[in-house]
């Protein structure tokens, strides 16, 4: 199969390239300079020969989106719709990446794939609009929601914690927001498995199994790196104000994967250990 990766040099894009290369798939990765997804004709040209298109391109600066919602919307909603539409025209399989931030964050149960979107931030609103636009333009598209990503291809929570461990004796981390730390390499592998399984169009949740808080995640990074986890002190969301509200409960359920016979990503602790071993 011929794959085209849009936003293909970001953190997820880089691990998708690695996974596809290992799997012997043909692919080409475009950054925004080669293919700006806000430009429908540029997208049509970039994906013309593709069997599968993965849209990793996004406005990902969550806090900055609060003051730049129209610009974020152009990429996360209009750009997403352009990709889905061009794929529908050329019969390529479209895989669009979305986020836990489309959910309200209320309650304590994992979010099912069909839970109604109720975003609380500008970023979440633009990504929810992207989901709807993609599904409307291309019912065969796979909308793969992910969350709490880390990987070798960009700065992330793991790199931040390890940097701060070298700079400070103790650090404080939010303990009342829950989610699923997810390695971009595992998400890339799941995308490949979904496409190969020819699953029907719809929503899928591409996160690790299990769940923890940011504080629990930080403590596990410390523990696995031979550092004392007690150096990480829990605080509440109220004690760490940021411009964009975060969902308290970001945990995504995996029933859609199970129903499709595609195993979910394994427990987050074992996958974090694998990442820290291999980089
Ligand atoms: N990181 C997380 O924790 C997280 C959580 C949930 C969901 N997600 C979703 O996962 C996906 C991948 O995220 P990531 O962490 O890999 O993000 P990333 O590292 O920020 O990569 C995003 C890429 O999008 C590209 N891009 C931005 N504007 C573009 C445009 N107009 N046209 C084409 N490309 C454009 C950028 O390319 P250039 O550098 O070439 O400009 C960048 O490399 C996104 O959909 C994101 O919303 C991420």
PDB file of C-alpha atoms and ligand atoms in Angstrom:
ATOM      1  CA  UNK A   1       0.000   0.000   0.000  1.00  0.00           C
ATOM      2  CA  UNK A   2       1.117   3.586  -0.649  1.00  0.00           C
ATOM      3  CA  UNK A   3       0.757   5.832   2.397  1.00  0.00           C
ATOM      4  CA  UNK A   4       0.816   9.634   2.557  1.00  0.00           C
ATOM      5  CA  UNK A   5       1.451  11.249   5.949  1.00  0.00           C
ATOM      6  CA  UNK A   6       0.305  14.865   6.319  1.00  0.00           C
ATOM      7  CA  UNK A   7       1.938  16.734   9.182  1.00  0.00           C
ATOM      8  CA  UNK A   8       4.306  13.818   8.734  1.00  0.00           C
ATOM      9  CA  UNK A   9       7.331  15.335  10.489  1.00  0.00           C
ATOM     10  CA  UNK A  10       5.650  15.984  13.864  1.00  0.00           C
ATOM     11  CA  UNK A  11       5.977  13.718  16.895  1.00  0.00           C
ATOM     12  CA  UNK A  12       3.425  11.134  15.720  1.00  0.00           C
ATOM     13  CA  UNK A  13       4.445  11.527  12.066  1.00  0.00           C
ATOM     14  CA  UNK A  14       8.045  10.576  12.827  1.00  0.00           C
ATOM     15  CA  UNK A  15       7.044   7.368  14.613  1.00  0.00           C
ATOM     16  CA  UNK A  16       4.564   6.535  11.842  1.00  0.00           C
ATOM     17  CA  UNK A  17       7.442   6.794   9.381  1.00  0.00           C
ATOM     18  CA  UNK A  18       9.507   4.412  11.539  1.00  0.00           C
ATOM     19  CA  UNK A  19       6.674   1.887  11.968  1.00  0.00           C
ATOM     20  CA  UNK A  20       5.752   1.914   8.263  1.00  0.00           C
ATOM     21  CA  UNK A  21       9.411   1.486   7.262  1.00  0.00           C
ATOM     22  CA  UNK A  22       9.737  -1.501   9.647  1.00  0.00           C
ATOM     23  CA  UNK A  23       6.522  -2.976   8.207  1.00  0.00           C
ATOM     24  CA  UNK A  24       7.794  -2.673   4.623  1.00  0.00           C
ATOM     25  CA  UNK A  25       5.082  -0.190   3.597  1.00  0.00           C
ATOM     26  CA  UNK A  26       5.699   2.531   0.984  1.00  0.00           C
ATOM     27  CA  UNK A  27       5.154   6.047   2.293  1.00  0.00           C
ATOM     28  CA  UNK A  28       5.845   9.718   1.751  1.00  0.00           C
ATOM     29  CA  UNK A  29       5.680  12.297   4.547  1.00  0.00           C
ATOM     30  CA  UNK A  30       4.787  15.949   3.954  1.00  0.00           C
ATOM     31  CA  UNK A  31       5.360  18.845   6.353  1.00  0.00           C
ATOM     32  CA  UNK A  32       3.339  22.053   6.197  1.00  0.00           C
ATOM     33  CA  UNK A  33       5.855  23.628   3.805  1.00  0.00           C
ATOM     34  CA  UNK A  34       5.235  20.881   1.190  1.00  0.00           C
ATOM     35  CA  UNK A  35       1.495  20.467   1.811  1.00  0.00           C
ATOM     36  CA  UNK A  36      -0.526  22.960   3.818  1.00  0.00           C
ATOM     37  CA  UNK A  37      -3.798  21.175   4.612  1.00  0.00           C
ATOM     38  CA  UNK A  38      -5.689  24.491   4.563  1.00  0.00           C
ATOM     39  CA  UNK A  39      -5.188  24.386   0.754  1.00  0.00           C
ATOM     40  CA  UNK A  40      -7.579  21.815  -0.774  1.00  0.00           C
ATOM     41  CA  UNK A  41      -5.789  21.703  -4.129  1.00  0.00           C
ATOM     42  CA  UNK A  42      -2.431  21.162  -2.432  1.00  0.00           C
ATOM     43  CA  UNK A  43      -3.956  18.262  -0.502  1.00  0.00           C
ATOM     44  CA  UNK A  44      -5.502  16.782  -3.664  1.00  0.00           C
ATOM     45  CA  UNK A  45      -2.073  16.893  -5.347  1.00  0.00           C
ATOM     46  CA  UNK A  46      -0.195  15.429  -2.365  1.00  0.00           C
ATOM     47  CA  UNK A  47      -2.517  12.459  -1.916  1.00  0.00           C
ATOM     48  CA  UNK A  48      -3.227  11.727  -5.603  1.00  0.00           C
ATOM     49  CA  UNK A  49      -1.443   8.349  -5.649  1.00  0.00           C
ATOM     50  CA  UNK A  50      -2.163   7.303  -2.064  1.00  0.00           C
ATOM     51  CA  UNK A  51      -4.022   4.218  -0.880  1.00  0.00           C
ATOM     52  CA  UNK A  52      -3.980   5.465   2.728  1.00  0.00           C
ATOM     53  CA  UNK A  53      -3.686   9.033   4.048  1.00  0.00           C
ATOM     54  CA  UNK A  54      -2.973   9.777   7.713  1.00  0.00           C
ATOM     55  CA  UNK A  55      -3.695  13.329   8.809  1.00  0.00           C
ATOM     56  CA  UNK A  56      -1.290  14.047  11.682  1.00  0.00           C
ATOM     57  CA  UNK A  57      -1.301  17.766  10.866  1.00  0.00           C
ATOM     58  CA  UNK A  58      -2.850  19.959  13.539  1.00  0.00           C
ATOM     59  CA  UNK A  59      -2.663  23.156  15.541  1.00  0.00           C
ATOM     60  CA  UNK A  60      -1.469  21.487  18.770  1.00  0.00           C
ATOM     61  CA  UNK A  61      -0.663  24.527  20.970  1.00  0.00           C
ATOM     62  CA  UNK A  62      -3.567  23.992  23.385  1.00  0.00           C
ATOM     63  CA  UNK A  63      -3.194  27.129  25.519  1.00  0.00           C
ATOM     64  CA  UNK A  64      -2.324  29.404  22.589  1.00  0.00           C
ATOM     65  CA  UNK A  65      -5.528  28.291  20.832  1.00  0.00           C
ATOM     66  CA  UNK A  66      -7.572  30.149  23.474  1.00  0.00           C
ATOM     67  CA  UNK A  67      -6.445  33.427  21.844  1.00  0.00           C
ATOM     68  CA  UNK A  68      -6.111  32.086  18.287  1.00  0.00           C
ATOM     69  CA  UNK A  69      -9.227  29.967  17.808  1.00  0.00           C
ATOM     70  CA  UNK A  70      -9.903  31.058  14.198  1.00  0.00           C
ATOM     71  CA  UNK A  71      -6.342  30.121  13.146  1.00  0.00           C
ATOM     72  CA  UNK A  72      -6.587  26.777  14.989  1.00  0.00           C
ATOM     73  CA  UNK A  73     -10.013  26.168  13.374  1.00  0.00           C
ATOM     74  CA  UNK A  74      -8.560  26.676   9.886  1.00  0.00           C
ATOM     75  CA  UNK A  75      -6.125  23.782  10.447  1.00  0.00           C
ATOM     76  CA  UNK A  76      -8.036  21.484  12.829  1.00  0.00           C
ATOM     77  CA  UNK A  77     -11.453  21.778  11.193  1.00  0.00           C
ATOM     78  CA  UNK A  78     -11.158  23.234   7.655  1.00  0.00           C
ATOM     79  CA  UNK A  79      -7.842  21.455   6.992  1.00  0.00           C
ATOM     80  CA  UNK A  80      -9.192  18.178   8.368  1.00  0.00           C
ATOM     81  CA  UNK A  81     -12.257  18.475   6.137  1.00  0.00           C
ATOM     82  CA  UNK A  82     -10.025  19.129   3.096  1.00  0.00           C
ATOM     83  CA  UNK A  83      -8.086  15.919   3.751  1.00  0.00           C
ATOM     84  CA  UNK A  84     -11.242  13.850   4.254  1.00  0.00           C
ATOM     85  CA  UNK A  85     -12.854  15.295   1.119  1.00  0.00           C
ATOM     86  CA  UNK A  86      -9.783  14.747  -1.086  1.00  0.00           C
ATOM     87  CA  UNK A  87      -9.599  11.144   0.184  1.00  0.00           C
ATOM     88  CA  UNK A  88     -13.281  10.597  -0.614  1.00  0.00           C
ATOM     89  CA  UNK A  89     -12.696  11.904  -4.164  1.00  0.00           C
ATOM     90  CA  UNK A  90      -9.668   9.676  -4.776  1.00  0.00           C
ATOM     91  CA  UNK A  91     -10.972   6.626  -2.838  1.00  0.00           C
ATOM     92  CA  UNK A  92      -7.976   6.662  -0.487  1.00  0.00           C
ATOM     93  CA  UNK A  93      -8.494   5.438   3.071  1.00  0.00           C
ATOM     94  CA  UNK A  94      -8.487   8.452   5.394  1.00  0.00           C
ATOM     95  CA  UNK A  95      -7.185   8.238   8.951  1.00  0.00           C
ATOM     96  CA  UNK A  96      -7.724  11.417  10.958  1.00  0.00           C
ATOM     97  CA  UNK A  97      -6.156  11.932  14.387  1.00  0.00           C
ATOM     98  CA  UNK A  98      -8.243  13.537  17.104  1.00  0.00           C
ATOM     99  CA  UNK A  99      -8.126  13.997  20.861  1.00  0.00           C
ATOM    100  CA  UNK A 100      -9.618  13.352  24.306  1.00  0.00           C
ATOM    101  CA  UNK A 101     -10.156  17.143  24.535  1.00  0.00           C
ATOM    102  CA  UNK A 102     -13.391  16.750  22.534  1.00  0.00           C
ATOM    103  CA  UNK A 103     -14.886  15.282  25.751  1.00  0.00           C
ATOM    104  CA  UNK A 104     -16.151  17.320  28.698  1.00  0.00           C
ATOM    105  CA  UNK A 105     -13.977  15.495  31.240  1.00  0.00           C
ATOM    106  CA  UNK A 106     -16.859  14.916  33.619  1.00  0.00           C
ATOM    107  CA  UNK A 107     -17.480  11.671  35.530  1.00  0.00           C
ATOM    108  CA  UNK A 108     -15.137   8.797  36.222  1.00  0.00           C
ATOM    109  CA  UNK A 109     -16.002   6.211  33.552  1.00  0.00           C
ATOM    110  CA  UNK A 110     -13.971   5.718  30.359  1.00  0.00           C
ATOM    111  CA  UNK A 111     -15.520   7.644  27.457  1.00  0.00           C
ATOM    112  CA  UNK A 112     -17.215   5.382  24.885  1.00  0.00           C
ATOM    113  CA  UNK A 113     -16.501   6.097  21.214  1.00  0.00           C
ATOM    114  CA  UNK A 114     -20.061   7.367  20.689  1.00  0.00           C
ATOM    115  CA  UNK A 115     -20.194   9.724  23.685  1.00  0.00           C
ATOM    116  CA  UNK A 116     -21.368  13.172  22.572  1.00  0.00           C
ATOM    117  CA  UNK A 117     -18.554  15.664  22.141  1.00  0.00           C
ATOM    118  CA  UNK A 118     -18.638  18.507  24.693  1.00  0.00           C
ATOM    119  CA  UNK A 119     -15.294  20.295  24.434  1.00  0.00           C
ATOM    120  CA  UNK A 120     -14.312  22.818  27.106  1.00  0.00           C
ATOM    121  CA  UNK A 121     -11.411  24.577  25.366  1.00  0.00           C
ATOM    122  CA  UNK A 122     -10.843  26.373  22.066  1.00  0.00           C
ATOM    123  CA  UNK A 123      -8.496  23.581  20.934  1.00  0.00           C
ATOM    124  CA  UNK A 124     -11.156  20.993  21.848  1.00  0.00           C
ATOM    125  CA  UNK A 125     -13.842  22.906  19.935  1.00  0.00           C
ATOM    126  CA  UNK A 126     -11.688  23.059  16.780  1.00  0.00           C
ATOM    127  CA  UNK A 127     -10.860  19.347  17.020  1.00  0.00           C
ATOM    128  CA  UNK A 128     -14.539  18.426  17.597  1.00  0.00           C
ATOM    129  CA  UNK A 129     -15.460  20.498  14.528  1.00  0.00           C
ATOM    130  CA  UNK A 130     -12.752  18.579  12.645  1.00  0.00           C
ATOM    131  CA  UNK A 131     -14.235  15.235  13.701  1.00  0.00           C
ATOM    132  CA  UNK A 132     -17.700  16.229  12.465  1.00  0.00           C
ATOM    133  CA  UNK A 133     -16.333  17.655   9.206  1.00  0.00           C
ATOM    134  CA  UNK A 134     -14.288  14.526   8.511  1.00  0.00           C
ATOM    135  CA  UNK A 135     -17.205  12.169   9.229  1.00  0.00           C
ATOM    136  CA  UNK A 136     -19.536  14.284   7.082  1.00  0.00           C
ATOM    137  CA  UNK A 137     -17.148  14.529   4.114  1.00  0.00           C
ATOM    138  CA  UNK A 138     -16.010  10.910   4.262  1.00  0.00           C
ATOM    139  CA  UNK A 139     -18.035   8.295   6.169  1.00  0.00           C
ATOM    140  CA  UNK A 140     -15.307   5.680   5.500  1.00  0.00           C
ATOM    141  CA  UNK A 141     -12.758   7.794   7.393  1.00  0.00           C
ATOM    142  CA  UNK A 142     -11.287   6.504  10.639  1.00  0.00           C
ATOM    143  CA  UNK A 143     -11.225   9.138  13.378  1.00  0.00           C
ATOM    144  CA  UNK A 144      -8.627   7.925  15.859  1.00  0.00           C
ATOM    145  CA  UNK A 145      -8.717   9.806  19.169  1.00  0.00           C
ATOM    146  CA  UNK A 146      -5.572   9.786  21.223  1.00  0.00           C
ATOM    147  CA  UNK A 147      -4.263  11.509  24.363  1.00  0.00           C
ATOM    148  CA  UNK A 148      -1.232  12.230  26.550  1.00  0.00           C
ATOM    149  CA  UNK A 149       1.270  11.427  23.755  1.00  0.00           C
ATOM    150  CA  UNK A 150       5.000  11.051  24.272  1.00  0.00           C
ATOM    151  CA  UNK A 151       7.707   9.862  21.882  1.00  0.00           C
ATOM    152  CA  UNK A 152      11.181  10.442  20.545  1.00  0.00           C
ATOM    153  CA  UNK A 153      10.021  12.935  17.917  1.00  0.00           C
ATOM    154  CA  UNK A 154       9.245  16.004  20.017  1.00  0.00           C
ATOM    155  CA  UNK A 155       9.138  17.645  23.420  1.00  0.00           C
ATOM    156  CA  UNK A 156       6.547  16.036  25.692  1.00  0.00           C
ATOM    157  CA  UNK A 157       5.707  15.310  29.337  1.00  0.00           C
ATOM    158  CA  UNK A 158       8.394  12.592  29.656  1.00  0.00           C
ATOM    159  CA  UNK A 159      11.191  14.847  28.363  1.00  0.00           C
ATOM    160  CA  UNK A 160       9.936  17.714  30.547  1.00  0.00           C
ATOM    161  CA  UNK A 161       9.912  15.562  33.708  1.00  0.00           C
ATOM    162  CA  UNK A 162      13.429  14.230  33.031  1.00  0.00           C
ATOM    163  CA  UNK A 163      14.709  17.760  32.375  1.00  0.00           C
ATOM    164  CA  UNK A 164      13.114  19.119  35.568  1.00  0.00           C
ATOM    165  CA  UNK A 165      14.526  16.157  37.537  1.00  0.00           C
ATOM    166  CA  UNK A 166      17.992  17.459  36.646  1.00  0.00           C
ATOM    167  CA  UNK A 167      17.132  21.046  37.570  1.00  0.00           C
ATOM    168  CA  UNK A 168      15.087  20.782  40.816  1.00  0.00           C
ATOM    169  CA  UNK A 169      15.132  18.674  43.948  1.00  0.00           C
ATOM    170  CA  UNK A 170      11.321  18.416  44.100  1.00  0.00           C
ATOM    171  CA  UNK A 171       8.529  19.205  41.654  1.00  0.00           C
ATOM    172  CA  UNK A 172       4.777  19.538  41.866  1.00  0.00           C
ATOM    173  CA  UNK A 173       2.445  17.793  39.394  1.00  0.00           C
ATOM    174  CA  UNK A 174      -1.352  17.803  39.039  1.00  0.00           C
ATOM    175  CA  UNK A 175      -2.958  14.746  40.642  1.00  0.00           C
ATOM    176  CA  UNK A 176      -6.665  15.295  39.870  1.00  0.00           C
ATOM    177  CA  UNK A 177      -6.650  14.878  36.070  1.00  0.00           C
ATOM    178  CA  UNK A 178      -6.757  11.297  34.773  1.00  0.00           C
ATOM    179  CA  UNK A 179      -5.772   9.883  31.395  1.00  0.00           C
ATOM    180  CA  UNK A 180      -3.737   7.327  29.485  1.00  0.00           C
ATOM    181  CA  UNK A 181      -0.067   8.068  28.710  1.00  0.00           C
ATOM    182  CA  UNK A 182       0.431   6.844  25.141  1.00  0.00           C
ATOM    183  CA  UNK A 183       3.654   6.249  23.170  1.00  0.00           C
ATOM    184  CA  UNK A 184       3.480   7.614  19.603  1.00  0.00           C
ATOM    185  CA  UNK A 185       5.136   4.392  18.422  1.00  0.00           C
ATOM    186  CA  UNK A 186       2.218   2.353  19.824  1.00  0.00           C
ATOM    187  CA  UNK A 187      -0.323   4.710  18.245  1.00  0.00           C
ATOM    188  CA  UNK A 188       1.473   4.407  14.892  1.00  0.00           C
ATOM    189  CA  UNK A 189       1.383   0.616  15.190  1.00  0.00           C
ATOM    190  CA  UNK A 190      -2.349   0.721  16.040  1.00  0.00           C
ATOM    191  CA  UNK A 191      -3.057   2.885  12.967  1.00  0.00           C
ATOM    192  CA  UNK A 192      -1.273   0.309  10.784  1.00  0.00           C
ATOM    193  CA  UNK A 193      -3.254  -2.531  12.398  1.00  0.00           C
ATOM    194  CA  UNK A 194      -6.584  -0.695  11.925  1.00  0.00           C
ATOM    195  CA  UNK A 195      -5.875  -0.057   8.250  1.00  0.00           C
ATOM    196  CA  UNK A 196      -4.705  -3.620   7.603  1.00  0.00           C
ATOM    197  CA  UNK A 197      -7.818  -4.969   9.362  1.00  0.00           C
ATOM    198  CA  UNK A 198      -9.993  -2.862   7.019  1.00  0.00           C
ATOM    199  CA  UNK A 199     -12.198  -1.771   9.931  1.00  0.00           C
ATOM    200  CA  UNK A 200     -15.351   0.204   9.086  1.00  0.00           C
ATOM    201  CA  UNK A 201     -15.348   4.007   9.159  1.00  0.00           C
ATOM    202  CA  UNK A 202     -16.012   5.599  12.564  1.00  0.00           C
ATOM    203  CA  UNK A 203     -14.413   6.571  15.859  1.00  0.00           C
ATOM    204  CA  UNK A 204     -11.612   4.526  17.465  1.00  0.00           C
ATOM    205  CA  UNK A 205      -9.647   5.230  20.649  1.00  0.00           C
ATOM    206  CA  UNK A 206      -5.871   5.050  20.242  1.00  0.00           C
ATOM    207  CA  UNK A 207      -4.661   5.207  23.835  1.00  0.00           C
ATOM    208  CA  UNK A 208      -2.853   2.828  26.177  1.00  0.00           C
ATOM    209  CA  UNK A 209      -4.828   0.581  28.492  1.00  0.00           C
ATOM    210  CA  UNK A 210      -5.140   1.472  32.179  1.00  0.00           C
ATOM    211  CA  UNK A 211      -5.099   5.025  33.474  1.00  0.00           C
ATOM    212  CA  UNK A 212      -3.313   7.332  35.888  1.00  0.00           C
ATOM    213  CA  UNK A 213      -2.999  10.978  36.892  1.00  0.00           C
ATOM    214  CA  UNK A 214      -0.263  13.321  35.660  1.00  0.00           C
ATOM    215  CA  UNK A 215       1.252  12.871  39.119  1.00  0.00           C
ATOM    216  CA  UNK A 216       1.167   9.075  38.793  1.00  0.00           C
ATOM    217  CA  UNK A 217       2.680   9.357  35.307  1.00  0.00           C
ATOM    218  CA  UNK A 218       5.486  11.582  36.624  1.00  0.00           C
ATOM    219  CA  UNK A 219       6.217   9.232  39.529  1.00  0.00           C
ATOM    220  CA  UNK A 220       6.454   6.256  37.142  1.00  0.00           C
ATOM    221  CA  UNK A 221       8.866   8.174  34.865  1.00  0.00           C
ATOM    222  CA  UNK A 222      11.033   8.863  37.912  1.00  0.00           C
ATOM    223  CA  UNK A 223      10.833   5.265  39.180  1.00  0.00           C
ATOM    224  CA  UNK A 224      11.688   3.733  35.797  1.00  0.00           C
ATOM    225  CA  UNK A 225      14.602   6.178  35.412  1.00  0.00           C
ATOM    226  CA  UNK A 226      16.129   5.206  38.787  1.00  0.00           C
ATOM    227  CA  UNK A 227      15.023   8.465  40.456  1.00  0.00           C
ATOM    228  CA  UNK A 228      13.121   8.776  43.753  1.00  0.00           C
ATOM    229  CA  UNK A 229       9.375   9.125  42.920  1.00  0.00           C
ATOM    230  CA  UNK A 230       8.796  10.838  46.278  1.00  0.00           C
ATOM    231  CA  UNK A 231      10.467  13.918  44.756  1.00  0.00           C
ATOM    232  CA  UNK A 232       7.184  14.440  42.838  1.00  0.00           C
ATOM    233  CA  UNK A 233       4.526  16.119  45.025  1.00  0.00           C
ATOM    234  CA  UNK A 234       0.806  16.073  44.131  1.00  0.00           C
ATOM    235  CA  UNK A 235      -1.108  19.335  43.593  1.00  0.00           C
ATOM    236  CA  UNK A 236      -4.618  20.136  42.324  1.00  0.00           C
ATOM    237  CA  UNK A 237      -5.675  21.672  39.009  1.00  0.00           C
ATOM    238  CA  UNK A 238      -6.648  24.849  40.875  1.00  0.00           C
ATOM    239  CA  UNK A 239      -3.069  25.181  42.126  1.00  0.00           C
ATOM    240  CA  UNK A 240      -1.684  25.028  38.545  1.00  0.00           C
ATOM    241  CA  UNK A 241      -3.670  27.549  36.489  1.00  0.00           C
ATOM    242  CA  UNK A 242      -3.308  27.426  32.685  1.00  0.00           C
ATOM    243  CA  UNK A 243      -5.273  29.322  29.993  1.00  0.00           C
ATOM    244  CA  UNK A 244      -7.129  26.300  28.523  1.00  0.00           C
ATOM    245  CA  UNK A 245      -9.283  24.138  30.811  1.00  0.00           C
ATOM    246  CA  UNK A 246      -8.192  20.467  30.814  1.00  0.00           C
ATOM    247  CA  UNK A 247     -10.624  17.530  31.076  1.00  0.00           C
ATOM    248  CA  UNK A 248     -10.441  15.953  34.566  1.00  0.00           C
ATOM    249  CA  UNK A 249     -11.388  12.561  33.131  1.00  0.00           C
ATOM    250  CA  UNK A 250      -9.669  11.929  29.795  1.00  0.00           C
ATOM    251  CA  UNK A 251      -9.829   8.151  29.961  1.00  0.00           C
ATOM    252  CA  UNK A 252     -11.003   6.697  26.621  1.00  0.00           C
ATOM    253  CA  UNK A 253     -12.729   3.305  26.360  1.00  0.00           C
ATOM    254  CA  UNK A 254     -11.646   0.674  23.838  1.00  0.00           C
ATOM    255  CA  UNK A 255     -14.903  -1.167  23.079  1.00  0.00           C
ATOM    256  CA  UNK A 256     -14.779  -0.118  19.409  1.00  0.00           C
ATOM    257  CA  UNK A 257     -11.387  -1.756  18.991  1.00  0.00           C
ATOM    258  CA  UNK A 258     -12.548  -4.918  20.734  1.00  0.00           C
ATOM    259  CA  UNK A 259     -15.658  -5.082  18.543  1.00  0.00           C
ATOM    260  CA  UNK A 260     -13.431  -4.806  15.449  1.00  0.00           C
ATOM    261  CA  UNK A 261     -11.061  -7.532  16.639  1.00  0.00           C
ATOM    262  CA  UNK A 262      -8.127  -5.102  16.842  1.00  0.00           C
ATOM    263  CA  UNK A 263      -6.366  -5.355  20.225  1.00  0.00           C
ATOM    264  CA  UNK A 264      -5.988  -2.093  22.155  1.00  0.00           C
ATOM    265  CA  UNK A 265      -2.539  -0.800  23.118  1.00  0.00           C
ATOM    266  CA  UNK A 266      -1.170  -2.577  26.228  1.00  0.00           C
ATOM    267  CA  UNK A 267      -0.980  -1.125  29.772  1.00  0.00           C
ATOM    268  CA  UNK A 268       0.611   2.307  29.937  1.00  0.00           C
ATOM    269  CA  UNK A 269       3.237   1.320  32.554  1.00  0.00           C
ATOM    270  CA  UNK A 270       4.731  -1.481  30.424  1.00  0.00           C
ATOM    271  CA  UNK A 271       4.727   0.706  27.313  1.00  0.00           C
ATOM    272  CA  UNK A 272       6.411   3.609  29.146  1.00  0.00           C
ATOM    273  CA  UNK A 273       9.079   1.163  30.325  1.00  0.00           C
ATOM    274  CA  UNK A 274       9.574  -0.011  26.714  1.00  0.00           C
ATOM    275  CA  UNK A 275       9.908   3.594  25.526  1.00  0.00           C
ATOM    276  CA  UNK A 276      12.436   4.474  28.223  1.00  0.00           C
ATOM    277  CA  UNK A 277      14.446   1.327  27.337  1.00  0.00           C
ATOM    278  CA  UNK A 278      14.507   1.936  23.594  1.00  0.00           C
ATOM    279  CA  UNK A 279      13.990   5.713  23.172  1.00  0.00           C
TER     280      UNK A 279
HETATM  281  N1  LIG B   1       0.578  15.512  21.589  1.00  0.00           N
HETATM  282  C1  LIG B   1      -0.466  15.058  22.286  1.00  0.00           C
HETATM  283  O1  LIG B   1      -0.379  14.799  23.503  1.00  0.00           O
HETATM  284  C2  LIG B   1      -1.787  14.823  21.594  1.00  0.00           C
HETATM  285  C3  LIG B   1      -2.888  14.456  22.377  1.00  0.00           C
HETATM  286  C4  LIG B   1      -4.105  14.217  21.737  1.00  0.00           C
HETATM  287  C5  LIG B   1      -4.210  14.331  20.359  1.00  0.00           C
HETATM  288  N2  LIG B   1      -3.119  14.724  19.632  1.00  0.00           N
HETATM  289  C6  LIG B   1      -3.290  14.828  18.182  1.00  0.00           C
HETATM  290  O2  LIG B   1      -2.347  13.978  17.567  1.00  0.00           O
HETATM  291  C7  LIG B   1      -1.973  14.512  16.282  1.00  0.00           C
HETATM  292  C8  LIG B   1      -0.457  14.545  16.155  1.00  0.00           C
HETATM  293  O3  LIG B   1       0.053  15.303  17.224  1.00  0.00           O
HETATM  294  P1  LIG B   1       1.624  15.521  17.445  1.00  0.00           P
HETATM  295  O4  LIG B   1       1.826  15.521  18.927  1.00  0.00           O
HETATM  296  O5  LIG B   1       2.410  14.608  16.570  1.00  0.00           O
HETATM  297  O6  LIG B   1       1.743  17.020  16.954  1.00  0.00           O
HETATM  298  P2  LIG B   1       3.006  17.866  16.447  1.00  0.00           P
HETATM  299  O7  LIG B   1       4.280  17.216  16.845  1.00  0.00           O
HETATM  300  O8  LIG B   1       2.737  19.265  16.909  1.00  0.00           O
HETATM  301  O9  LIG B   1       2.873  17.773  14.878  1.00  0.00           O
HETATM  302  C9  LIG B   1       1.835  18.439  14.201  1.00  0.00           C
HETATM  303  C10 LIG B   1       2.324  18.709  12.809  1.00  0.00           C
HETATM  304  O10 LIG B   1       1.271  19.424  12.152  1.00  0.00           O
HETATM  305  C11 LIG B   1       1.898  20.145  11.108  1.00  0.00           C
HETATM  306  N3  LIG B   1       1.055  21.255  10.684  1.00  0.00           N
HETATM  307  C12 LIG B   1       0.660  22.341  11.401  1.00  0.00           C
HETATM  308  N4  LIG B   1      -0.085  23.138  10.629  1.00  0.00           N
HETATM  309  C13 LIG B   1      -0.172  22.550   9.405  1.00  0.00           C
HETATM  310  C14 LIG B   1      -0.799  22.888   8.178  1.00  0.00           C
HETATM  311  N5  LIG B   1      -1.518  24.010   8.042  1.00  0.00           N
HETATM  312  N6  LIG B   1      -0.665  22.038   7.140  1.00  0.00           N
HETATM  313  C15 LIG B   1       0.047  20.916   7.242  1.00  0.00           C
HETATM  314  N7  LIG B   1       0.695  20.550   8.361  1.00  0.00           N
HETATM  315  C16 LIG B   1       0.563  21.358   9.439  1.00  0.00           C
HETATM  316  C17 LIG B   1       3.233  20.618  11.654  1.00  0.00           C
HETATM  317  O11 LIG B   1       4.098  20.547  10.559  1.00  0.00           O
HETATM  318  P3  LIG B   1       5.338  21.557  10.316  1.00  0.00           P
HETATM  319  O12 LIG B   1       6.209  21.353  11.529  1.00  0.00           O
HETATM  320  O13 LIG B   1       5.900  21.061   9.045  1.00  0.00           O
HETATM  321  O14 LIG B   1       4.756  22.954  10.274  1.00  0.00           O
HETATM  322  C18 LIG B   1       3.568  19.580  12.741  1.00  0.00           C
HETATM  323  O15 LIG B   1       4.688  18.802  12.400  1.00  0.00           O
HETATM  324  C19 LIG B   1      -2.667  15.869  16.188  1.00  0.00           C
HETATM  325  O16 LIG B   1      -3.890  15.704  15.494  1.00  0.00           O
HETATM  326  C20 LIG B   1      -3.006  16.201  17.635  1.00  0.00           C
HETATM  327  O17 LIG B   1      -4.119  17.064  17.720  1.00  0.00           O
HETATM  328  C21 LIG B   1      -1.920  14.962  20.216  1.00  0.00           C
END
